[in-house]
Short mmCIF file of C-alpha atoms in Angstrom, two decimals:
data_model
loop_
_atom_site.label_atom_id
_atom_site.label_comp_id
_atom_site.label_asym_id
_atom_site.label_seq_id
_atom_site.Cartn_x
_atom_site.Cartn_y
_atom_site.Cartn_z
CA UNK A 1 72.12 51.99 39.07
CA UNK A 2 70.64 48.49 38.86
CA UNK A 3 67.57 47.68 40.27
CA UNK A 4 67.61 45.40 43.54
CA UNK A 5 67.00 41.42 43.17
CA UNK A 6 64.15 39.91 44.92
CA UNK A 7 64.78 37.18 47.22
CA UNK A 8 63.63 34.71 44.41
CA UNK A 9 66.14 35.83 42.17
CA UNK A 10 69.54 35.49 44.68
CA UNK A 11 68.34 32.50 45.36
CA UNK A 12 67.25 31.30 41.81
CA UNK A 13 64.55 30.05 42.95
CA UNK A 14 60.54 30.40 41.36
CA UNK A 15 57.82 32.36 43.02
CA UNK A 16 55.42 28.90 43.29
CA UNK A 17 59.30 27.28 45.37
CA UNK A 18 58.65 24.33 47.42
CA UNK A 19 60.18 24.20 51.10
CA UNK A 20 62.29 21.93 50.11
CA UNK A 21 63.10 23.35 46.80
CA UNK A 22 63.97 26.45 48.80
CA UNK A 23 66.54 24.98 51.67
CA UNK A 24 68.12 23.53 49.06
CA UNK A 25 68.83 26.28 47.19
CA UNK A 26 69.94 28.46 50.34
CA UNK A 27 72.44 25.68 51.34
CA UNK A 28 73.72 25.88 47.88
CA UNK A 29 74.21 29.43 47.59
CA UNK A 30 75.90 29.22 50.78
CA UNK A 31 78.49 27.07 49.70
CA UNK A 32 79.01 29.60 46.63
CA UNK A 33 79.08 32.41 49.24
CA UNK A 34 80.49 31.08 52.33
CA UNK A 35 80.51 33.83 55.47
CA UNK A 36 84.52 33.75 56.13
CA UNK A 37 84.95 34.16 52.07
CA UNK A 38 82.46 36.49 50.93
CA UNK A 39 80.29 37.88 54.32
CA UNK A 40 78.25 40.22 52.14
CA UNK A 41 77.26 37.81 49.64
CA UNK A 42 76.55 35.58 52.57
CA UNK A 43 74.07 38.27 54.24
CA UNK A 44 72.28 38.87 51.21
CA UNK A 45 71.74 35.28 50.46
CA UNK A 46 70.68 34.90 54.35
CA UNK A 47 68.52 38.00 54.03
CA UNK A 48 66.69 36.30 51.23
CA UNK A 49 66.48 32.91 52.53
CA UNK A 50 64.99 34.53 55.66
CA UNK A 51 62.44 36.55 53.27
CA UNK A 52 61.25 33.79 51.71
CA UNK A 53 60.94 30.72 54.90
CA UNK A 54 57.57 31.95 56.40
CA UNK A 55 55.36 30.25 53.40
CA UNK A 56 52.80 32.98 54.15
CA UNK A 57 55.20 35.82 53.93
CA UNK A 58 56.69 33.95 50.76
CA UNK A 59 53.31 33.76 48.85
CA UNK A 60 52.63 37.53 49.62
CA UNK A 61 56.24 38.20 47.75
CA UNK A 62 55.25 36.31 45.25
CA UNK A 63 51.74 37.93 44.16
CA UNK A 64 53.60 40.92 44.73
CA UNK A 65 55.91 40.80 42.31
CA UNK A 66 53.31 38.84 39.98
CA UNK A 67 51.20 42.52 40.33
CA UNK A 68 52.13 45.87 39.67
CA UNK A 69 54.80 47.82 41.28
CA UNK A 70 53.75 48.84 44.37
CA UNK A 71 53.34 52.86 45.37
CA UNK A 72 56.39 54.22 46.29
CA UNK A 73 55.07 55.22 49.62
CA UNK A 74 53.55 51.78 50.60
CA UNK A 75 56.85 50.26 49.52
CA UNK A 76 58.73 52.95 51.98
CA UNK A 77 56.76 52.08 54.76
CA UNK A 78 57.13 48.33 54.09
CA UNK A 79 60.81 49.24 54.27
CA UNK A 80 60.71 51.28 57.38
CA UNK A 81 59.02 48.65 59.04
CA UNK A 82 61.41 45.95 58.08
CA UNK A 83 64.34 47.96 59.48
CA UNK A 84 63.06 48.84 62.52
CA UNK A 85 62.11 45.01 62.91
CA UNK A 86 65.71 44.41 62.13
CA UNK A 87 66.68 46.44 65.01
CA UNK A 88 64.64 44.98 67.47
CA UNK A 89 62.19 47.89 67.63
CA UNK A 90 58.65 46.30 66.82
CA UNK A 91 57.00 48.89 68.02
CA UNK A 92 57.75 51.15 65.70
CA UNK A 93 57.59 48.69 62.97
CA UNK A 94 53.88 48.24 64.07
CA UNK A 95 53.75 52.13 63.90
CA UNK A 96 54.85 52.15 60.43
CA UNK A 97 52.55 48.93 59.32
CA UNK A 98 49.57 50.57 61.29
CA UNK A 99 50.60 53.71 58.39
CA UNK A 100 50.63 51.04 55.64
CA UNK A 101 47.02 49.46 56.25
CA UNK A 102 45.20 53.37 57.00
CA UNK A 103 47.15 54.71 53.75
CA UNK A 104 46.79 51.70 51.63
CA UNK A 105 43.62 49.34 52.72
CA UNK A 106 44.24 46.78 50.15
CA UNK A 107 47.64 46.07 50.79
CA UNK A 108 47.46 42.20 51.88
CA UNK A 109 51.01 42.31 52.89
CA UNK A 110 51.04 44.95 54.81
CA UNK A 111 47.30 44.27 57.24
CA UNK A 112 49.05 40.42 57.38
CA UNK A 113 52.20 41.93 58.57
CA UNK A 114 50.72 44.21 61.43
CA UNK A 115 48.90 41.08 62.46
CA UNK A 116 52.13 38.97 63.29
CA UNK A 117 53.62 41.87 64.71
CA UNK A 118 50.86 42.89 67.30
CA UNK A 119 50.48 39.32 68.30
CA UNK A 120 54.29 39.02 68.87
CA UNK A 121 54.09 41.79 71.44
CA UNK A 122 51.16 40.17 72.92
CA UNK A 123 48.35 42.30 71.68
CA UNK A 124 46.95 39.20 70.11
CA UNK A 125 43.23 40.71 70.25
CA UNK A 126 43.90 43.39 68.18
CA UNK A 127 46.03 41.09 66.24
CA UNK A 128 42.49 38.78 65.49
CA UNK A 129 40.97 41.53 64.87
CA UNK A 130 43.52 42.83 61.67
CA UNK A 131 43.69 39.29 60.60
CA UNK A 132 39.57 39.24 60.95
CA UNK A 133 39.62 42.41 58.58
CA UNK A 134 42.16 40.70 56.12
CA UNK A 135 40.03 37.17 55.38
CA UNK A 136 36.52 39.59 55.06
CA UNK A 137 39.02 41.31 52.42
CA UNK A 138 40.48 38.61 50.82
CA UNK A 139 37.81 35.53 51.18
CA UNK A 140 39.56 33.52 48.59
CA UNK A 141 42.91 33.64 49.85
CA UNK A 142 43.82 30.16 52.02
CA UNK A 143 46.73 32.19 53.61
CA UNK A 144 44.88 35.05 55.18
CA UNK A 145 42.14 32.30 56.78
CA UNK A 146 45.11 30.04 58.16
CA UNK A 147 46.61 33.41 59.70
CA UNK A 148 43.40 33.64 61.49
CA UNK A 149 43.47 30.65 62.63
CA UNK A 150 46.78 30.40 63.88
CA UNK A 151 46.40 33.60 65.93
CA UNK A 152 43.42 31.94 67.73
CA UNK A 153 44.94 29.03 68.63
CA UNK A 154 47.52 31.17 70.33
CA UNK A 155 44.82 32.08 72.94
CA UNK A 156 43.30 28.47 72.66
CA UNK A 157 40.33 29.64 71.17
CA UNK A 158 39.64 26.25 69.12
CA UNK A 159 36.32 26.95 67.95
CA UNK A 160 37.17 30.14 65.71
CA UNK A 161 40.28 28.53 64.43
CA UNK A 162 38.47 25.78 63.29
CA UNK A 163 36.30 27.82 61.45
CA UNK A 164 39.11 29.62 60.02
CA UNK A 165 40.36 26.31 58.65
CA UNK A 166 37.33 25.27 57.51
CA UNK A 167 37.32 28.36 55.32
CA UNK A 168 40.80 28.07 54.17
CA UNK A 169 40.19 24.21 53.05
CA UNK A 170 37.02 25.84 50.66
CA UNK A 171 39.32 28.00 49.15
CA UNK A 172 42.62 25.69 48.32
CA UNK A 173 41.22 21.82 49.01
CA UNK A 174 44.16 20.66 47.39
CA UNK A 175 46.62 23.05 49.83
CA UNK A 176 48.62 21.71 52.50
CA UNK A 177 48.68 24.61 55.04
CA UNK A 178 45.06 24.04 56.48
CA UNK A 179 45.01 20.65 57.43
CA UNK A 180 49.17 20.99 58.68
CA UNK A 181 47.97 23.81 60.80
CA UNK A 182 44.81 21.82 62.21
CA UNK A 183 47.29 18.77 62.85
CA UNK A 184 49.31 21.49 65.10
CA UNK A 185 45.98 22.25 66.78
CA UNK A 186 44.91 18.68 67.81
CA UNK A 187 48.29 18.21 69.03
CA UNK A 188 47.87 21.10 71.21
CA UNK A 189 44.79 19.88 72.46
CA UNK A 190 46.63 16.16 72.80
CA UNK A 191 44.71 14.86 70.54
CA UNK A 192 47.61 12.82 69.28
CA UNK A 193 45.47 10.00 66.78
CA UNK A 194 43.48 13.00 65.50
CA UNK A 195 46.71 14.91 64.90
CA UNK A 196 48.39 11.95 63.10
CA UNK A 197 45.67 11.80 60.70
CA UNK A 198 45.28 15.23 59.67
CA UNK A 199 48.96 14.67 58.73
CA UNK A 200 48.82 11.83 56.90
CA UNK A 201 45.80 13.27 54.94
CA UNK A 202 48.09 16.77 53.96
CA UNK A 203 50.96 14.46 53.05
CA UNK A 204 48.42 12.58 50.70
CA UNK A 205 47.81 15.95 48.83
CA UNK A 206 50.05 16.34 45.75
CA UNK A 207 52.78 19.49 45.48
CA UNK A 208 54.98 20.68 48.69
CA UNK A 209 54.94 24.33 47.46
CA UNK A 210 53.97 25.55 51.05
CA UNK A 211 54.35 22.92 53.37
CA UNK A 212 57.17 19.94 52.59
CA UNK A 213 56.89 16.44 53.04
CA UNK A 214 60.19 16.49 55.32
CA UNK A 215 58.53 19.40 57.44
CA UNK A 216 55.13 16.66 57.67
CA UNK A 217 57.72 13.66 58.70
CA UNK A 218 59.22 16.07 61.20
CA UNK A 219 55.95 17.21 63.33
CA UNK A 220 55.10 13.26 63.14
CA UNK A 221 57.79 12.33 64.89
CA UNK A 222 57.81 15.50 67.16
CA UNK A 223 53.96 14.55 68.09
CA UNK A 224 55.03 10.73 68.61
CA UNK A 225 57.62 12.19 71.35
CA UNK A 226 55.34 14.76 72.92
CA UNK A 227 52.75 11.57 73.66
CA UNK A 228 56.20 9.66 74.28
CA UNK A 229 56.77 7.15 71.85
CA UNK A 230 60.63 7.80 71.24
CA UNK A 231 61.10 4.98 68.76
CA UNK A 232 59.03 6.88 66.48
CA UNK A 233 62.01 8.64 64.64
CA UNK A 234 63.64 4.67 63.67
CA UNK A 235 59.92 4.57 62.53
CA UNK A 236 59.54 7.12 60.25
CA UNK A 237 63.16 7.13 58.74
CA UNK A 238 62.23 3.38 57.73
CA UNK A 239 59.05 4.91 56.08
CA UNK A 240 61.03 7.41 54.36
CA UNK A 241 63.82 5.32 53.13
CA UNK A 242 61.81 2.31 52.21
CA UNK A 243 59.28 3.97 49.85
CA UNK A 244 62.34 5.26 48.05
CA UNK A 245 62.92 3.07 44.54
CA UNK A 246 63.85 5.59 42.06
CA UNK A 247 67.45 7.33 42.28
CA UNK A 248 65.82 10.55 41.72
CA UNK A 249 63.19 9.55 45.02
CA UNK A 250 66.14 8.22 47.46
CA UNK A 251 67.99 11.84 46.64
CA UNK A 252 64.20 13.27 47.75
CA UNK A 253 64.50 10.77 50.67
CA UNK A 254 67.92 11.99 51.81
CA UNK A 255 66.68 15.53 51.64
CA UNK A 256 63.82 14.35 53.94
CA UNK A 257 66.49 13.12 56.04
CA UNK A 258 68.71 16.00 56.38
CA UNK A 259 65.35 18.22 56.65
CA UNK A 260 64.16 15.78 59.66
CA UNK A 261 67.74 16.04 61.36
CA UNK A 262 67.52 20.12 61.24
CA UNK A 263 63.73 19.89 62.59
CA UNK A 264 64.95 17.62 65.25
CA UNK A 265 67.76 20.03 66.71
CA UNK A 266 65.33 23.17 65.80
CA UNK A 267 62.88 21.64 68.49
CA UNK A 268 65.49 21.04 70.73
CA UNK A 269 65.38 17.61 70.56
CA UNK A 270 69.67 17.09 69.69
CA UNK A 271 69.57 13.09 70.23
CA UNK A 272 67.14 12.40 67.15
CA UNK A 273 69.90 14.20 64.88
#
C-alpha cells in the first residue's frame, strides 16, 4: 500500500513555498482536478491547500517532515484531533491535543495546535498560557513568539504582544511575520501612519515565504478604508503595476492583482474586486 502524500507533494510545491507560490499552485491543480470532473481529486487537493494556508501551521509541516518520523501515537492523536476538528467537535479535538502535549512535551505542533484551538472556543487565557509554554520551549522559533502575540492582541493586551514581537524580530530580523502582525496591531489600535509603516518596512524585507507581497498590498488598502480613504485601492494598483518593467515582474504584478481582488471580497469589501 503506498504511503500517503504530504500536502507539499499534491500540490508540488517546496516545504520553504511562498504564499503566492502556494495559491498558485492550488488554482492550478484545480484546473487539473476540477470538482464536477474529478470531486476526489478536488478534495484532496483542497485538503492540502487548506493544510498548508496558515503560514504557521505550514512551517510546522515543514520541519516535520524535515525531522524524523513522528511516534506513531503522537501522529494518531494529531489525526484524531484533525477529524474531530473536521466535524465541528473542537472540544474533543482539544481533548486529544491536551493528550498530545502531556504524552509528547516537545511536540511544537501539537502545544501550537491546542493553543489556536482553546482560544477559538474562547478560553484564550489558557490559550496564552500553552503558547507562553511553547516560546520558553522553543526561544528561537519566530513562529511560536508571533503566536503569542497574536493571542494577546485578541484580548487587547498590547504590551505583552509587543514583547512577543520584539522577541520574534531577534530571532528572524529578516522575517516578515513580526512586523505584518505588529502592522495588524497598530491598526487595531488606529494607529493608521504607524500601521502603514510597519508595512512598508516588511515589504522592504527580501523573500515572501510566509507573508506575500499581494497579502502586504491587500491589508494597505484594507487599513486605508478602515481610516476611510477609499481611493486607496486606484492607489496601490498604480503602485503595483507601475513598478512592473520586466515580463517576468508584470506576471508577479498580475498575481498581486488577482491576490488583492480575492483579499478584497475575503474582507467583505465586493466593490474593490
Amino acid at each position: 500500500m503506498a504511503e500517503p502524500r504530504s500536502p507539499f507533494e499534491i500540490l508540488g510545491v517546496p516545504p520553504d513555498v511562498d504564499d503566492a507560490t502556494l495559491k498558485r499552485a492550488y488554482f492550478t491543480k484545480v484546473r487539473e482536478h476540477p470538482p464536477e470532473r474529478d470531486p476526489a481529486g478536488f478534495q484532496e487537493v483542497r485538503a492540502a491547500f487548506e493544510a498548508l494556508r496558515d503560514p504557521h501551521h505550514r512551517q510546522a509541516l515543514a520541519e516535520q517532515l524535515g525531522s524524523a518520523a513522528l511516534p506513531e501515537a503522537l501522529e494518531a492523536l494529531l489525526a484524531q484531533a484533525e477529524k474531530a476538528e473536521a466535524a465541528r467537535d473542537l472540544h474533543t479535538a482539544i481533548d486529544r491535543l491536551r493528550e498530545a502535549v502531556e504524552e509528547f512535551p516537545d511536540a511544537p505542533l501539537a502545544r501550537a495546535e491546542l493553543a489556536r484551538k482553546l482560544a477559538a472556543v474562547q478560553r484564550t487565557p489558557e490559550a496564552i498560557a500553552v503558547a507562553s509554554q511553547l516560546a520558553r520551549l522553543r526561544p528561537d522559533d519566530v513562529a511560536a513568539h508571533v503566536l503569542l502575540a497574536q493571542l494577546h492582541m485578541s484580548t487587547y493586551e498590547y504590551e505583552p504582544a509587543r514583547a512577543a514581537l520584539a522577541a520574534a524580530r531577534a530571532c528572524g530580523p529578516t522575517d516578515r511575520r513580526p512586523l505584518f502582525v505588529e502592522a495588524l496591531m497598530n491598526a487595531q489600535m488606529e494607529r493608521w501612519d504607524e500601521a502603514l509603516a510597519t508595512l512598508d518596512r516588511a515589504l522592504a524585507l527580501p523573500g515572501e515565504r510566509f507573508v506575500s507581497n499581494g497579502e502586504i498590498i491587500g491589508r494597505r488598502v484594507m487599513i486605508q478604508l478602515q481610516r476611510g480613504v477609499p481611493e486607496a485601492l486606484e492607489a496601490e494598483v498604480e503602485r503595483v503595476t507601475t513598478s512592473a518593467a520586466s515580463p517576468e515582474e508584470k506576471e508577479r504584478a498580475a498575481s498581486i492583482l488577482s491576490f488583492l481582488s480575492a483579499f478584497a471580497l475575503r474582507e467583505g469589501k465586493p466593490a474593490l474586486a
